[in-house]
Amino acid sequence: MVSIKKNLCAKDQLPTQAAKSLASIIVASVKNRGHCYCALSGGSSPKPMLSALAQENLPWNDVSFLLVDERWSNEASQQNISMITEFVTQTGKQNIDVFSLLLETEFESNLAACEQLAQSLPQQLDLVVLGMGLDGHTASLFPDAEEYQSAMTSSQRYVSVTPPEAPHRRISMSFDWISRARHVALYIPGKDKLSCFETILNQSESISPIKELVLQAPEKLTVFSSED
Ligand SMILES: O=C1O[C@H](COP(=O)(O)O)[C@@H](O)[C@H](O)[C@H]1O
């Protein structure tokens, strides 16, 4: 099996430790290239880590944040952008660059607007922070969605995905854009997510965007998790 970097620690230490590692990637990107483009995932797991990241001494005005994926919902509590807005508020800094994926009122024209926005950003992002659902999806690349294969092979930067089980239609970074990033962090706190990750990797027949990432870009990937 391919070897990947794994940062495992106690669950209560994970948010701070992961935030410190991600902060050093952000600082190095700004030092080397003058700016850092960082894509963040939604869901509930990253919240404590983002609160810790907000306390780091970062060159905030040289960082742009965008979303790995978004849920097509009118309810703010369901939208991934709410989590980033909260994170930015926690930094206490003004004028941090954040790109929303909720730009238009109709889904297809919104997707086109997201793509246009994404095309104005670098082809190689500096850092993409992924999460993972216990069904094995990452970003909004759901293996059981009809659009899965096209989302995995599309050269568009954002794609449309309709998960059959999970709520809301989604706008997701394509596998292609994710896998081009300089660094990809997979933030999966807790033993359930860690064991789901290991099962996916060990099952020869599993269809999974995470397995594809491990196979196609292992050198970019760092897994942050905990065994408790
Ligand atoms: O729906 C989503 O789920 C995953 C995992 O979320 P979590 O609540 O288990 O942390 C997330 O990475 C993704 O961005 C989100 O849209």
Short mmCIF file of C-alpha atoms and ligand atoms in Angstrom, two decimals:
data_model
loop_
_atom_site.label_atom_id
_atom_site.label_comp_id
_atom_site.label_asym_id
_atom_site.label_seq_id
_atom_site.Cartn_x
_atom_site.Cartn_y
_atom_site.Cartn_z
CA MET A 1 0.00 0.00 0.00
CA VAL A 2 1.13 3.58 -0.65
CA SER A 3 2.54 5.43 2.32
CA ILE A 4 0.89 8.68 3.43
CA LYS A 5 1.62 11.14 6.22
CA LYS A 6 -0.59 10.52 9.25
CA ASN A 7 -0.79 12.87 12.23
CA LEU A 8 -2.54 10.96 14.98
CA CYS A 9 -3.01 12.32 18.48
CA ALA A 10 -5.54 12.41 21.32
CA LYS A 11 -8.92 13.74 20.12
CA ASP A 12 -8.84 16.71 22.49
CA GLN A 13 -5.40 17.74 21.20
CA LEU A 14 -6.24 17.29 17.52
CA PRO A 15 -7.84 20.67 16.73
CA THR A 16 -4.85 22.61 18.10
CA GLN A 17 -2.21 20.34 16.59
CA ALA A 18 -3.86 20.28 13.17
CA ALA A 19 -4.38 24.07 13.27
CA LYS A 20 -0.66 24.55 13.98
CA SER A 21 0.34 22.31 11.04
CA LEU A 22 -2.08 24.05 8.68
CA ALA A 23 -0.89 27.46 9.92
CA SER A 24 2.69 26.54 9.03
CA ILE A 25 1.61 25.57 5.49
CA ILE A 26 -0.23 28.89 5.13
CA VAL A 27 2.76 30.88 6.42
CA ALA A 28 5.17 29.02 4.09
CA SER A 29 2.87 29.62 1.09
CA VAL A 30 2.77 33.34 1.79
CA LYS A 31 6.54 33.43 2.30
CA ASN A 32 7.25 31.53 -0.94
CA ARG A 33 4.58 32.90 -3.25
CA GLY A 34 3.26 36.04 -1.56
CA HIS A 35 -0.24 34.64 -1.06
CA CYS A 36 -2.05 31.53 0.12
CA TYR A 37 -5.21 30.15 -1.50
CA CYS A 38 -6.84 27.85 1.01
CA ALA A 39 -10.03 25.84 0.45
CA LEU A 40 -11.98 24.76 3.54
CA SER A 41 -14.64 22.07 3.96
CA GLY A 42 -17.90 22.38 5.83
CA GLY A 43 -19.67 19.94 8.13
CA SER A 44 -19.39 19.93 11.90
CA SER A 45 -15.99 18.29 12.44
CA PRO A 46 -13.70 21.18 11.46
CA LYS A 47 -15.30 23.76 13.78
CA PRO A 48 -12.94 23.29 16.79
CA MET A 49 -9.94 23.15 14.49
CA LEU A 50 -11.01 26.38 12.76
CA SER A 51 -11.49 28.06 16.14
CA ALA A 52 -7.89 27.10 16.94
CA LEU A 53 -6.68 28.27 13.51
CA ALA A 54 -8.40 31.62 14.06
CA GLN A 55 -6.10 32.20 17.07
CA GLU A 56 -2.91 31.64 15.04
CA ASN A 57 -0.70 34.53 14.10
CA LEU A 58 -1.19 34.40 10.31
CA PRO A 59 -0.64 36.98 7.59
CA TRP A 60 -4.44 37.16 7.26
CA ASN A 61 -4.49 39.80 4.54
CA ASP A 62 -2.41 37.55 2.26
CA VAL A 63 -4.75 34.59 2.51
CA SER A 64 -7.87 33.90 0.43
CA PHE A 65 -10.37 31.35 1.70
CA LEU A 66 -12.75 29.48 -0.55
CA LEU A 67 -15.07 26.55 -0.08
CA VAL A 68 -14.39 22.95 -1.01
CA ASP A 69 -18.14 22.47 -1.33
CA GLU A 70 -21.47 24.07 -0.61
CA ARG A 71 -25.02 22.90 0.02
CA TRP A 72 -27.76 24.43 -2.12
CA SER A 73 -29.94 25.51 0.79
CA ASN A 74 -31.68 28.71 1.85
CA GLU A 75 -31.06 27.92 5.50
CA ALA A 76 -27.91 29.58 6.79
CA SER A 77 -27.40 26.78 9.34
CA GLN A 78 -27.12 24.29 6.45
CA GLN A 79 -24.70 26.35 4.39
CA ASN A 80 -20.97 25.69 4.63
CA ILE A 81 -20.27 29.41 4.17
CA SER A 82 -21.74 30.05 7.66
CA MET A 83 -18.91 28.07 9.20
CA ILE A 84 -16.28 30.09 7.37
CA THR A 85 -17.99 33.35 8.27
CA GLU A 86 -17.90 32.28 11.93
CA PHE A 87 -14.22 31.34 11.61
CA VAL A 88 -13.33 34.69 10.03
CA THR A 89 -15.24 36.50 12.80
CA GLN A 90 -13.24 34.53 15.39
CA THR A 91 -9.97 35.89 13.96
CA GLY A 92 -11.06 39.39 14.96
CA LYS A 93 -9.48 40.68 11.72
CA GLN A 94 -11.13 42.85 9.09
CA ASN A 95 -11.21 42.38 5.33
CA ILE A 96 -10.24 38.72 5.13
CA ASP A 97 -10.80 37.45 1.60
CA VAL A 98 -13.59 34.83 1.50
CA PHE A 99 -15.28 33.47 -1.62
CA SER A 100 -18.83 32.23 -1.26
CA LEU A 101 -20.31 29.63 -3.62
CA LEU A 102 -23.81 31.06 -3.22
CA LEU A 103 -23.80 33.74 -5.88
CA GLU A 104 -27.05 33.41 -7.87
CA THR A 105 -30.63 32.38 -7.18
CA GLU A 106 -30.88 29.59 -9.76
CA PHE A 107 -28.71 26.46 -9.42
CA GLU A 108 -27.28 26.20 -12.93
CA SER A 109 -26.43 29.89 -13.25
CA ASN A 110 -24.95 29.75 -9.75
CA LEU A 111 -22.73 26.83 -10.78
CA ALA A 112 -21.59 28.78 -13.85
CA ALA A 113 -20.80 31.80 -11.64
CA CYS A 114 -18.80 29.56 -9.26
CA GLU A 115 -16.84 28.18 -12.20
CA GLN A 116 -16.12 31.66 -13.48
CA LEU A 117 -14.90 32.68 -10.05
CA ALA A 118 -12.76 29.53 -9.76
CA GLN A 119 -11.18 30.14 -13.15
CA SER A 120 -9.90 33.47 -11.84
CA LEU A 121 -8.02 31.61 -9.08
CA PRO A 122 -4.82 29.58 -9.52
CA GLN A 123 -5.04 26.12 -11.04
CA GLN A 124 -2.92 24.93 -8.13
CA LEU A 125 -4.34 25.97 -4.77
CA ASP A 126 -1.89 26.04 -1.86
CA LEU A 127 -3.98 24.09 0.62
CA VAL A 128 -7.22 22.12 0.45
CA VAL A 129 -8.67 20.94 3.77
CA LEU A 130 -11.01 18.01 3.28
CA GLY A 131 -13.38 16.27 5.66
CA MET A 132 -15.03 12.90 5.26
CA GLY A 133 -18.53 11.65 5.98
CA LEU A 134 -19.00 8.20 7.48
CA ASP A 135 -20.43 7.19 4.09
CA GLY A 136 -16.95 7.82 2.67
CA HIS A 137 -17.68 11.02 0.73
CA THR A 138 -15.21 13.86 0.75
CA ALA A 139 -15.96 17.38 -0.48
CA SER A 140 -19.38 16.62 -2.03
CA LEU A 141 -18.00 13.74 -4.09
CA PHE A 142 -20.57 11.13 -3.10
CA PRO A 143 -19.76 7.70 -4.60
CA ASP A 144 -23.48 6.82 -4.82
CA ALA A 145 -24.43 10.00 -6.73
CA GLU A 146 -25.31 9.79 -10.40
CA GLU A 147 -22.77 12.50 -11.22
CA TYR A 148 -19.92 10.74 -9.34
CA GLN A 149 -17.94 9.56 -12.37
CA SER A 150 -18.23 12.89 -14.15
CA ALA A 151 -17.25 14.76 -10.96
CA MET A 152 -14.17 12.51 -10.70
CA THR A 153 -13.09 13.10 -14.31
CA SER A 154 -14.35 16.62 -15.05
CA SER A 155 -11.83 19.32 -15.88
CA GLN A 156 -14.27 21.95 -14.53
CA ARG A 157 -13.23 23.29 -11.13
CA TYR A 158 -16.70 23.12 -9.56
CA VAL A 159 -19.26 20.47 -10.39
CA SER A 160 -22.86 19.72 -9.48
CA VAL A 161 -23.61 16.67 -7.31
CA THR A 162 -27.01 15.42 -6.12
CA PRO A 163 -26.47 12.93 -3.27
CA PRO A 164 -29.25 10.34 -3.18
CA GLU A 165 -29.19 10.00 0.63
CA ALA A 166 -27.60 13.15 2.08
CA PRO A 167 -29.61 16.39 2.04
CA HIS A 168 -29.30 19.19 -0.54
CA ARG A 169 -27.96 19.46 -4.00
CA ARG A 170 -24.26 20.34 -3.89
CA ILE A 171 -21.61 22.43 -5.55
CA SER A 172 -18.31 20.61 -5.13
CA MET A 173 -14.71 21.09 -6.12
CA SER A 174 -13.95 18.53 -8.80
CA PHE A 175 -11.50 15.74 -8.04
CA ASP A 176 -9.17 17.25 -10.63
CA TRP A 177 -8.94 20.62 -8.91
CA ILE A 178 -8.53 19.04 -5.47
CA SER A 179 -5.77 16.73 -6.59
CA ARG A 180 -3.78 19.57 -8.23
CA ALA A 181 -3.38 21.41 -4.89
CA ARG A 182 0.08 21.70 -3.35
CA HIS A 183 -1.12 20.30 -0.01
CA VAL A 184 -4.25 18.32 0.81
CA ALA A 185 -5.19 17.82 4.48
CA LEU A 186 -7.78 15.22 5.41
CA TYR A 187 -9.21 16.21 8.78
CA ILE A 188 -11.08 13.23 10.23
CA PRO A 189 -11.31 13.40 14.03
CA GLY A 190 -12.34 10.36 16.05
CA LYS A 191 -11.97 6.62 15.87
CA ASP A 192 -15.10 6.12 13.74
CA LYS A 193 -13.79 8.31 10.91
CA LEU A 194 -10.31 6.82 11.20
CA SER A 195 -11.65 3.29 10.98
CA CYS A 196 -13.92 4.25 8.03
CA PHE A 197 -10.84 5.70 6.28
CA GLU A 198 -8.83 2.52 6.88
CA THR A 199 -11.69 0.28 5.72
CA ILE A 200 -12.01 2.28 2.49
CA LEU A 201 -8.30 1.90 1.81
CA ASN A 202 -8.22 -1.80 2.62
CA GLN A 203 -11.25 -2.86 0.58
CA SER A 204 -10.08 -3.65 -2.93
CA GLU A 205 -13.56 -3.11 -4.42
CA SER A 206 -14.39 0.19 -2.66
CA ILE A 207 -15.32 3.16 -4.86
CA SER A 208 -14.04 6.23 -3.10
CA PRO A 209 -12.72 9.71 -3.86
CA ILE A 210 -10.41 9.37 -0.85
CA LYS A 211 -8.93 6.14 -2.12
CA GLU A 212 -8.34 7.83 -5.49
CA LEU A 213 -6.54 10.66 -3.75
CA VAL A 214 -4.36 8.23 -1.82
CA LEU A 215 -3.54 6.38 -5.04
CA GLN A 216 -3.05 9.40 -7.29
CA ALA A 217 -1.49 12.04 -5.03
CA PRO A 218 -0.14 10.37 -1.85
CA GLU A 219 2.77 12.79 -1.52
CA LYS A 220 0.38 15.75 -1.11
CA LEU A 221 -1.86 14.20 1.47
CA THR A 222 -1.65 14.50 5.26
CA VAL A 223 -4.27 12.78 7.40
CA PHE A 224 -5.16 14.37 10.75
CA SER A 225 -7.02 12.03 13.05
CA SER A 226 -7.32 10.52 16.50
CA GLU A 227 -7.65 6.96 17.76
CA ASP A 228 -10.02 7.83 20.63
O1 LIG B 1 -21.75 17.31 3.87
C1 LIG B 1 -20.59 17.45 4.21
O2 LIG B 1 -19.99 16.50 4.96
C2 LIG B 1 -18.57 16.36 5.09
C3 LIG B 1 -18.29 15.75 6.45
O3 LIG B 1 -18.97 16.52 7.43
P1 LIG B 1 -18.87 16.25 9.02
O4 LIG B 1 -20.07 16.96 9.60
O5 LIG B 1 -18.90 14.79 9.25
O6 LIG B 1 -17.59 16.88 9.44
C4 LIG B 1 -17.85 17.68 4.88
O7 LIG B 1 -16.46 17.46 4.77
C5 LIG B 1 -18.39 18.41 3.66
O8 LIG B 1 -17.71 19.64 3.44
C6 LIG B 1 -19.85 18.70 3.90
O9 LIG B 1 -20.45 19.41 2.83
#
